[in-house]
CSV table of C-alpha atoms in Angstrom, one decimal:
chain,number,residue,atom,x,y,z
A,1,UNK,CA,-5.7,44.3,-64.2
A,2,UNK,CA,-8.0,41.7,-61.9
A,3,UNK,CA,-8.3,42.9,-58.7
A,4,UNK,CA,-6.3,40.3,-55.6
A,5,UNK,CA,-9.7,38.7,-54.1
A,6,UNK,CA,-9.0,40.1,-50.7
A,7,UNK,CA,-12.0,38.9,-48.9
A,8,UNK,CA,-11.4,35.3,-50.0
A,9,UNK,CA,-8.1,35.6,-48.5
A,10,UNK,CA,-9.0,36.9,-45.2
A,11,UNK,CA,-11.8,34.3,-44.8
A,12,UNK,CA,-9.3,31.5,-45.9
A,13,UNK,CA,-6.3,32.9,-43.5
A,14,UNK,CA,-9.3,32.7,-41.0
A,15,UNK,CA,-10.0,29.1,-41.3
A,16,UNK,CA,-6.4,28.5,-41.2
A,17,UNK,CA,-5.9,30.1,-37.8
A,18,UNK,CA,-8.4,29.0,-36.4
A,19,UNK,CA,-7.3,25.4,-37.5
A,20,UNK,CA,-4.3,25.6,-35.5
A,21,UNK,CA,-6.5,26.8,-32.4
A,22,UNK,CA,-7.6,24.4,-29.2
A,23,UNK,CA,-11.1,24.9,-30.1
A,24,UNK,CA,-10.6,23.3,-33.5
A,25,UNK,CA,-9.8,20.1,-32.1
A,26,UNK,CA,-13.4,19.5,-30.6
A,27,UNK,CA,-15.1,20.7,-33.9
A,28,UNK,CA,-12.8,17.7,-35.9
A,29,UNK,CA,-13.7,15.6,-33.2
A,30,UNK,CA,-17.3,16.1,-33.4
A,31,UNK,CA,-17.4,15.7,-37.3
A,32,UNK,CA,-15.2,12.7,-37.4
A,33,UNK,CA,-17.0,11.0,-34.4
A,34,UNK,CA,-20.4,11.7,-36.0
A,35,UNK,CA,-19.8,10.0,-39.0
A,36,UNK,CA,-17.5,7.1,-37.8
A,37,UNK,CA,-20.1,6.2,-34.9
A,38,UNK,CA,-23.4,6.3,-37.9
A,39,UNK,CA,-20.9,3.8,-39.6
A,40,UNK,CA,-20.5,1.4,-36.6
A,41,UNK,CA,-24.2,1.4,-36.1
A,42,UNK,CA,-25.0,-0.3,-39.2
A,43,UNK,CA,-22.6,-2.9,-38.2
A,44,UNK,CA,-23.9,-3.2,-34.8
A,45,UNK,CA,-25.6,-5.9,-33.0
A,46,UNK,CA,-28.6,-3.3,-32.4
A,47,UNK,CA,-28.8,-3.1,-36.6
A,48,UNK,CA,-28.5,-7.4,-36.7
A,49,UNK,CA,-30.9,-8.0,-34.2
A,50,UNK,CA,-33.6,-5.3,-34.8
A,51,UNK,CA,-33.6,-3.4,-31.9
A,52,UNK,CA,-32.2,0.2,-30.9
A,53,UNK,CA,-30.9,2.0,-27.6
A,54,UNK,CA,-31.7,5.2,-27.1
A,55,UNK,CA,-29.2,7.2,-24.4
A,56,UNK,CA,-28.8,10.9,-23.6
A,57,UNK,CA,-25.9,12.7,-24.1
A,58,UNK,CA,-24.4,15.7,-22.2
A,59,UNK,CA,-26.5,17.9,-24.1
A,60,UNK,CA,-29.4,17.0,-21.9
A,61,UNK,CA,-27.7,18.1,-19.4
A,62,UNK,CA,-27.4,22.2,-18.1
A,63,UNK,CA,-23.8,21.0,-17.1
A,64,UNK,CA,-20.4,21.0,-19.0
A,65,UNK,CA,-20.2,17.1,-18.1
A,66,UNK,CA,-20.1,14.7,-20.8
A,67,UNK,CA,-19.2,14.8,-24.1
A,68,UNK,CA,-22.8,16.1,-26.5
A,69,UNK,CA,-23.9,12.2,-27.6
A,70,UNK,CA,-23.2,8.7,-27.0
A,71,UNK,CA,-20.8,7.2,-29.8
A,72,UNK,CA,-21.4,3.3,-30.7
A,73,UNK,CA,-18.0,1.3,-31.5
A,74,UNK,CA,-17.6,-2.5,-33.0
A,75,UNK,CA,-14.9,-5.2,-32.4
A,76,UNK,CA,-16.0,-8.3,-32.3
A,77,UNK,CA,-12.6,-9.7,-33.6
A,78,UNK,CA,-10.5,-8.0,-30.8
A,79,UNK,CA,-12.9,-9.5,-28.3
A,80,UNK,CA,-13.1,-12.8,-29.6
A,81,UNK,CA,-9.5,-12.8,-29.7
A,82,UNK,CA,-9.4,-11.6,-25.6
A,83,UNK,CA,-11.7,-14.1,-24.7
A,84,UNK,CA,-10.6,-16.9,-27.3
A,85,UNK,CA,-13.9,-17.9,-27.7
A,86,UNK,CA,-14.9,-17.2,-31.7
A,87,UNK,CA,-18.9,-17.0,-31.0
A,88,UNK,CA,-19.0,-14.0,-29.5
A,89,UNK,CA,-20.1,-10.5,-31.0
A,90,UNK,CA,-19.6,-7.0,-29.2
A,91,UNK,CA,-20.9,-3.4,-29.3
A,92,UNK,CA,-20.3,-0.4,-27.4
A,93,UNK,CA,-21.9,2.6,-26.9
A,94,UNK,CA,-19.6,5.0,-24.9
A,95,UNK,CA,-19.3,8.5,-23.9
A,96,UNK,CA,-16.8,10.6,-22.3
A,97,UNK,CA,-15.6,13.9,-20.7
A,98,UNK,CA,-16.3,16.8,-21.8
A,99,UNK,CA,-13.7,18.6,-23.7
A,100,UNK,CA,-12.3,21.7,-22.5
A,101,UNK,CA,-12.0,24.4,-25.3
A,102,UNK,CA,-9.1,26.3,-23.6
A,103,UNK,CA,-7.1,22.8,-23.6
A,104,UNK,CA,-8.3,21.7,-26.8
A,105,UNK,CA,-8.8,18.0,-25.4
A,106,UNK,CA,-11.3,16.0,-23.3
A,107,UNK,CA,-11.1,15.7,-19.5
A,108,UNK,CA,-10.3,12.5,-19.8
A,109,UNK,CA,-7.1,13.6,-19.6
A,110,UNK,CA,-7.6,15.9,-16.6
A,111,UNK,CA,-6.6,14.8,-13.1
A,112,UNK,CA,-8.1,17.6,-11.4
A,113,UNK,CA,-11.6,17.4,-12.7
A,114,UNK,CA,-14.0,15.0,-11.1
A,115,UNK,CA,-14.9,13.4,-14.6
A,116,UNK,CA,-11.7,11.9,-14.7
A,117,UNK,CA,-10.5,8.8,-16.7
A,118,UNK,CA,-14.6,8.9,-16.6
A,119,UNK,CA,-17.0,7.0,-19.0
A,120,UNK,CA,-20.6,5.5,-19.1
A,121,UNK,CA,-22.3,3.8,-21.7
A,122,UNK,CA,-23.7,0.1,-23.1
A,123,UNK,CA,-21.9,-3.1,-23.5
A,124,UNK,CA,-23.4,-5.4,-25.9
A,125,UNK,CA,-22.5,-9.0,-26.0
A,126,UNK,CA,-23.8,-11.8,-28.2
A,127,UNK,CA,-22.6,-15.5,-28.2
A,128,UNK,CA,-23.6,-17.2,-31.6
A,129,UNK,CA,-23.7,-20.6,-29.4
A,130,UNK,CA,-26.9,-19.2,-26.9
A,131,UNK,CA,-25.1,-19.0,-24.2
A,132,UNK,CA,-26.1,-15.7,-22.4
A,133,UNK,CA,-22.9,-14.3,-21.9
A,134,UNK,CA,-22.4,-12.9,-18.2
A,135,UNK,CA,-25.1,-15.6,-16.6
A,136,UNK,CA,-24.9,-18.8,-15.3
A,137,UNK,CA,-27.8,-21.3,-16.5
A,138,UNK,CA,-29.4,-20.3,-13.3
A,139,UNK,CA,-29.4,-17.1,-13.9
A,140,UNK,CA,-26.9,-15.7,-11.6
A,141,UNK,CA,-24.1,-13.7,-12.8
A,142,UNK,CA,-20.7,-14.6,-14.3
A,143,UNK,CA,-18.8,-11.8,-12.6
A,144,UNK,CA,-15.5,-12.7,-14.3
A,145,UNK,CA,-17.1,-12.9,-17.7
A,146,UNK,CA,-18.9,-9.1,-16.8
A,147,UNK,CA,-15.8,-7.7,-15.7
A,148,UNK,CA,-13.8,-9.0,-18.3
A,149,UNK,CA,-15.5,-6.6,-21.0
A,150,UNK,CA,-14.4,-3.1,-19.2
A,151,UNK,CA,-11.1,-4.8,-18.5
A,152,UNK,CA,-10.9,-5.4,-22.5
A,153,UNK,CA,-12.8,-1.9,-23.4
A,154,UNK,CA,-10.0,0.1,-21.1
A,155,UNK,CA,-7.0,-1.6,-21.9
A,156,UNK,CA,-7.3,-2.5,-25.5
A,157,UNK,CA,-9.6,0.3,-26.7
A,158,UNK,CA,-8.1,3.0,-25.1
A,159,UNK,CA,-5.0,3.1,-23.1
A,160,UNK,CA,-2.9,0.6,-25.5
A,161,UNK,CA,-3.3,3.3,-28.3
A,162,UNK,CA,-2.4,5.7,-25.6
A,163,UNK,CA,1.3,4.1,-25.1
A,164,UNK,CA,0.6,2.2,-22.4
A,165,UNK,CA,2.5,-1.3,-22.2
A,166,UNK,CA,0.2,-4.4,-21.2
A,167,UNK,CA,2.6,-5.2,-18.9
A,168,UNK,CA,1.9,-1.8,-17.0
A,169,UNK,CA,-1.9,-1.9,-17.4
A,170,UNK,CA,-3.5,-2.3,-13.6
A,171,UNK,CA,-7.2,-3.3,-13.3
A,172,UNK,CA,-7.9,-4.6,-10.2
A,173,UNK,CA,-11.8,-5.0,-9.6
A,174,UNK,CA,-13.2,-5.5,-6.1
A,175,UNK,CA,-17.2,-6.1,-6.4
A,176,UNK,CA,-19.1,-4.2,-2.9
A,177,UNK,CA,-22.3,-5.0,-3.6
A,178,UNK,CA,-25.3,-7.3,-5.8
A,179,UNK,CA,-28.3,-5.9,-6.3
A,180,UNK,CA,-31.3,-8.5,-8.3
A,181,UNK,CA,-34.8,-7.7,-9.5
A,182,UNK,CA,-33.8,-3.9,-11.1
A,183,UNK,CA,-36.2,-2.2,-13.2
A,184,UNK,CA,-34.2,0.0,-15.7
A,185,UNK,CA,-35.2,0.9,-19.2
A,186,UNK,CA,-39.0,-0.2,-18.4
A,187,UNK,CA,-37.8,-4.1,-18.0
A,188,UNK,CA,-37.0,-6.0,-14.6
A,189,UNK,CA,-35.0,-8.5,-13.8
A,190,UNK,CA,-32.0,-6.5,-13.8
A,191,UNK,CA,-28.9,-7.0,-11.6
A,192,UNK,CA,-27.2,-4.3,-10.4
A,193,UNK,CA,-23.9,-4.3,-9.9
A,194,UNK,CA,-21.0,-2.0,-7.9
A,195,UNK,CA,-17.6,-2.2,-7.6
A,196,UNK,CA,-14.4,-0.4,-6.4
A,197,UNK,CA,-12.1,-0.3,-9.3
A,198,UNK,CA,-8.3,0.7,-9.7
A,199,UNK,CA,-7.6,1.2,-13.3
A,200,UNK,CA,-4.5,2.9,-15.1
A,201,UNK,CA,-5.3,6.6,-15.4
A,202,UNK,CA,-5.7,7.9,-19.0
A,203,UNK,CA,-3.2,11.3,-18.0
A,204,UNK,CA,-0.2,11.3,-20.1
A,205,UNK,CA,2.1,13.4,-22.5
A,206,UNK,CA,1.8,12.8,-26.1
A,207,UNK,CA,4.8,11.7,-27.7
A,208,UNK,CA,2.9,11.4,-31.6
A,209,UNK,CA,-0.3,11.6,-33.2
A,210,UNK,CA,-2.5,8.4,-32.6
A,211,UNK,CA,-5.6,8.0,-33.9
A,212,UNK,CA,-7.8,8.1,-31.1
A,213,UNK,CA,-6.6,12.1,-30.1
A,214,UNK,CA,-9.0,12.3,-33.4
A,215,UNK,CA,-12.0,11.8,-30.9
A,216,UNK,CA,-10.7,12.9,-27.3
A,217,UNK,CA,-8.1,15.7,-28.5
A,218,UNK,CA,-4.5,15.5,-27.6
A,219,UNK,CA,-3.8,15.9,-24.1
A,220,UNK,CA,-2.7,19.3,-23.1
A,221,UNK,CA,-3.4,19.3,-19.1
A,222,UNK,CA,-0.4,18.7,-16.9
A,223,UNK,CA,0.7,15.4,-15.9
A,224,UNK,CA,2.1,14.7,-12.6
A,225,UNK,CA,2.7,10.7,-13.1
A,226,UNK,CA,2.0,9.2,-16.8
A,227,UNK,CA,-0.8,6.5,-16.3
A,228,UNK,CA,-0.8,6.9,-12.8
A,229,UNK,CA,-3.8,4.3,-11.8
A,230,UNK,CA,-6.4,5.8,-9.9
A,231,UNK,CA,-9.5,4.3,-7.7
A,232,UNK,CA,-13.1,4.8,-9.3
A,233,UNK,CA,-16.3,3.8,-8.5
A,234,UNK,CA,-18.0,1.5,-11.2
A,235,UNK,CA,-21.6,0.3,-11.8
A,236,UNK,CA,-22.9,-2.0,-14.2
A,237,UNK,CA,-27.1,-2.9,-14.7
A,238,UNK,CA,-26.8,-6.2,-16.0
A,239,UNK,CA,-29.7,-8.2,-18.1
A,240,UNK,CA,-29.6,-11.1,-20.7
A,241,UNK,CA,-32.5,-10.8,-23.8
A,242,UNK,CA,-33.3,-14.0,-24.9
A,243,UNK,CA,-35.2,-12.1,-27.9
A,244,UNK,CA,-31.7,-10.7,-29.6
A,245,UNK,CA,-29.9,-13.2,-28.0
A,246,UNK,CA,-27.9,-10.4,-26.6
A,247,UNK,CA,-26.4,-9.4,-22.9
A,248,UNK,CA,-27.0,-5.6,-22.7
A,249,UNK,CA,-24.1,-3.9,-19.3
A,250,UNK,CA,-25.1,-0.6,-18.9
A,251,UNK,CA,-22.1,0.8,-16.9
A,252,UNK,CA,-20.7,3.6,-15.3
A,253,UNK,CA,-17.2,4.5,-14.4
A,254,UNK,CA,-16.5,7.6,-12.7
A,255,UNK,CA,-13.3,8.7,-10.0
A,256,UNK,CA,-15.9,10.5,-8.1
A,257,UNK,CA,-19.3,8.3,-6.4
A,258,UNK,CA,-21.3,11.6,-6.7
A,259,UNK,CA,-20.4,12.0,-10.2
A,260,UNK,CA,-21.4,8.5,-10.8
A,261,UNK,CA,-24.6,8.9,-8.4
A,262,UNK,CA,-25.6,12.1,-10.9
A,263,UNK,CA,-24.7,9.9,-14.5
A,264,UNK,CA,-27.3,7.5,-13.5
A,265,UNK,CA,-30.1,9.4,-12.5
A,266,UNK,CA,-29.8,12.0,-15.6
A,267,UNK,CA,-28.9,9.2,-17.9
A,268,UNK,CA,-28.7,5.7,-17.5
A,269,UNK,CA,-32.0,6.0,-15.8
A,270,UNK,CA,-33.6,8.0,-18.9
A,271,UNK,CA,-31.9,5.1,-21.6
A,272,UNK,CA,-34.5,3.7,-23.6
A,273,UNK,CA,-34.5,0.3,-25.6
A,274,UNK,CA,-37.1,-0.3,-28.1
């Protein structure tokens, strides 16, 4: 008689409890997120132009901050379709909250934590016509078309798959101050932009699966008003590359100014495009 091949059993009844464990939903998310995000990249405008960004994560931090790297995401259909205007190409690199382990989800979710409804990361805007996108022909800003690509990224890339009706989406963007002539990423002529910004808050109770809990977790921290919009502090480095033909936003969006303050001097500040 074949012995029962106990050891087997015990590692697989393992697996499976840990599977239905909070901590398994960050490993899913960091193995799903790694792959998708490679995918994106070869469909990116970085990949059509011939040029790469290079931005730190949160593990180049010594803080529990920021999710561990920078994710890059393509819809150049959903934007054209926002902005009705068929030329145009988009690209984001994005990162978020870190997750919390004992929750299971990313603080995204978390109205208590100072990284709140927080991301930073890389707009990437290309109009097949050569029009820089976000600039006048003088070469000041277009701050309706600049704002218009968080608005779209929030709304349409994140809350609506949340449950959140278009009709109760608030973005209300009030710009403080303009800042020309910026060095970032060892180029100059960079305008710097900030802005007080009340945006729908990404706290809510999940009702179903949706396929973006795949990459933040489902949220698990208590929710004292669902969506409830919040003010944050916003800042976007702005520059047209004639080169790629491409409008590159870095930008920042944070609930707290020191936790915005912090993201750009450990990481916007260290970006690198070559």
């Amino acid at each position: 008689m074949k012995k029962r091949p106990v050891k087997s059993i015990s590692i697989l009844s393992c697996i499976f409890l840990f599977c239905l464990t909070p901590p398994a939903s960050y490993v899913r998310s960091l193995a799903v997120m790694s792959i998708y995000s490679r995918q994106m990249e070869k469909e990116s405008l970085m990949a059509a132009a011939g040029f790469d960004i290079e931005m730190p994560g949160g593990l180049s931090t010594r803080e529990t901050d920021w999710y561990p790297f920078v994710m890059t995401f393509v819809d150049n259909e959903g934007f054209q379709n926002y902005m009705n205007n068929e030329d145009l190409s988009l690209t984001i690199l994005y990162n978020f909250p870190a997750f919390s382990l004992e929750h299971g989800c990313s603080r995204l979710f978390d109205e208590s934590s100072p990284y709140y409804n927080g991301f930073y990361g890389a707009y990437l805007v290309s109009d097949r016509s050569g029009q820089p996108f976000g600039f006048y022909s003088d070469g000041d800003i277009n701050k309706n078309n600049i704002i218009s690509v968080p608005k779209f990224d929030f709304y349409w890339l994140v809350l609506e798959d949340f449950g959140l009706s278009e009709e109760d989406f608030v973005f209300d963007c009030d710009i403080t101050s303009i800042e020309k002539n910026v060095i970032c990423s060892g180029y100059d002529e960079w305008t710097r932009i900030d802005a007080d910004i009340t945006v729908s808050g990404a706290c809510h109770t999940a009702e179903k699966n949706v396929a973006s809990y795949l990459q933040y977790g489902r949220p698990a921290f208590d929710v004292s008003s669902e969506f409830s919009p919040v003010t944050m502090k916003g800042r976007i480095y702005a520059r047209y590359f004639p080169e790629w033909n491409t409008s590159i936003f870095y930008y920042i969006i944070a609930s707290k100014e020191k936790v915005l303050e912090k993201c750009d001097k450990n990481i916007l500040s260290l970006s690198k495009i070559f």
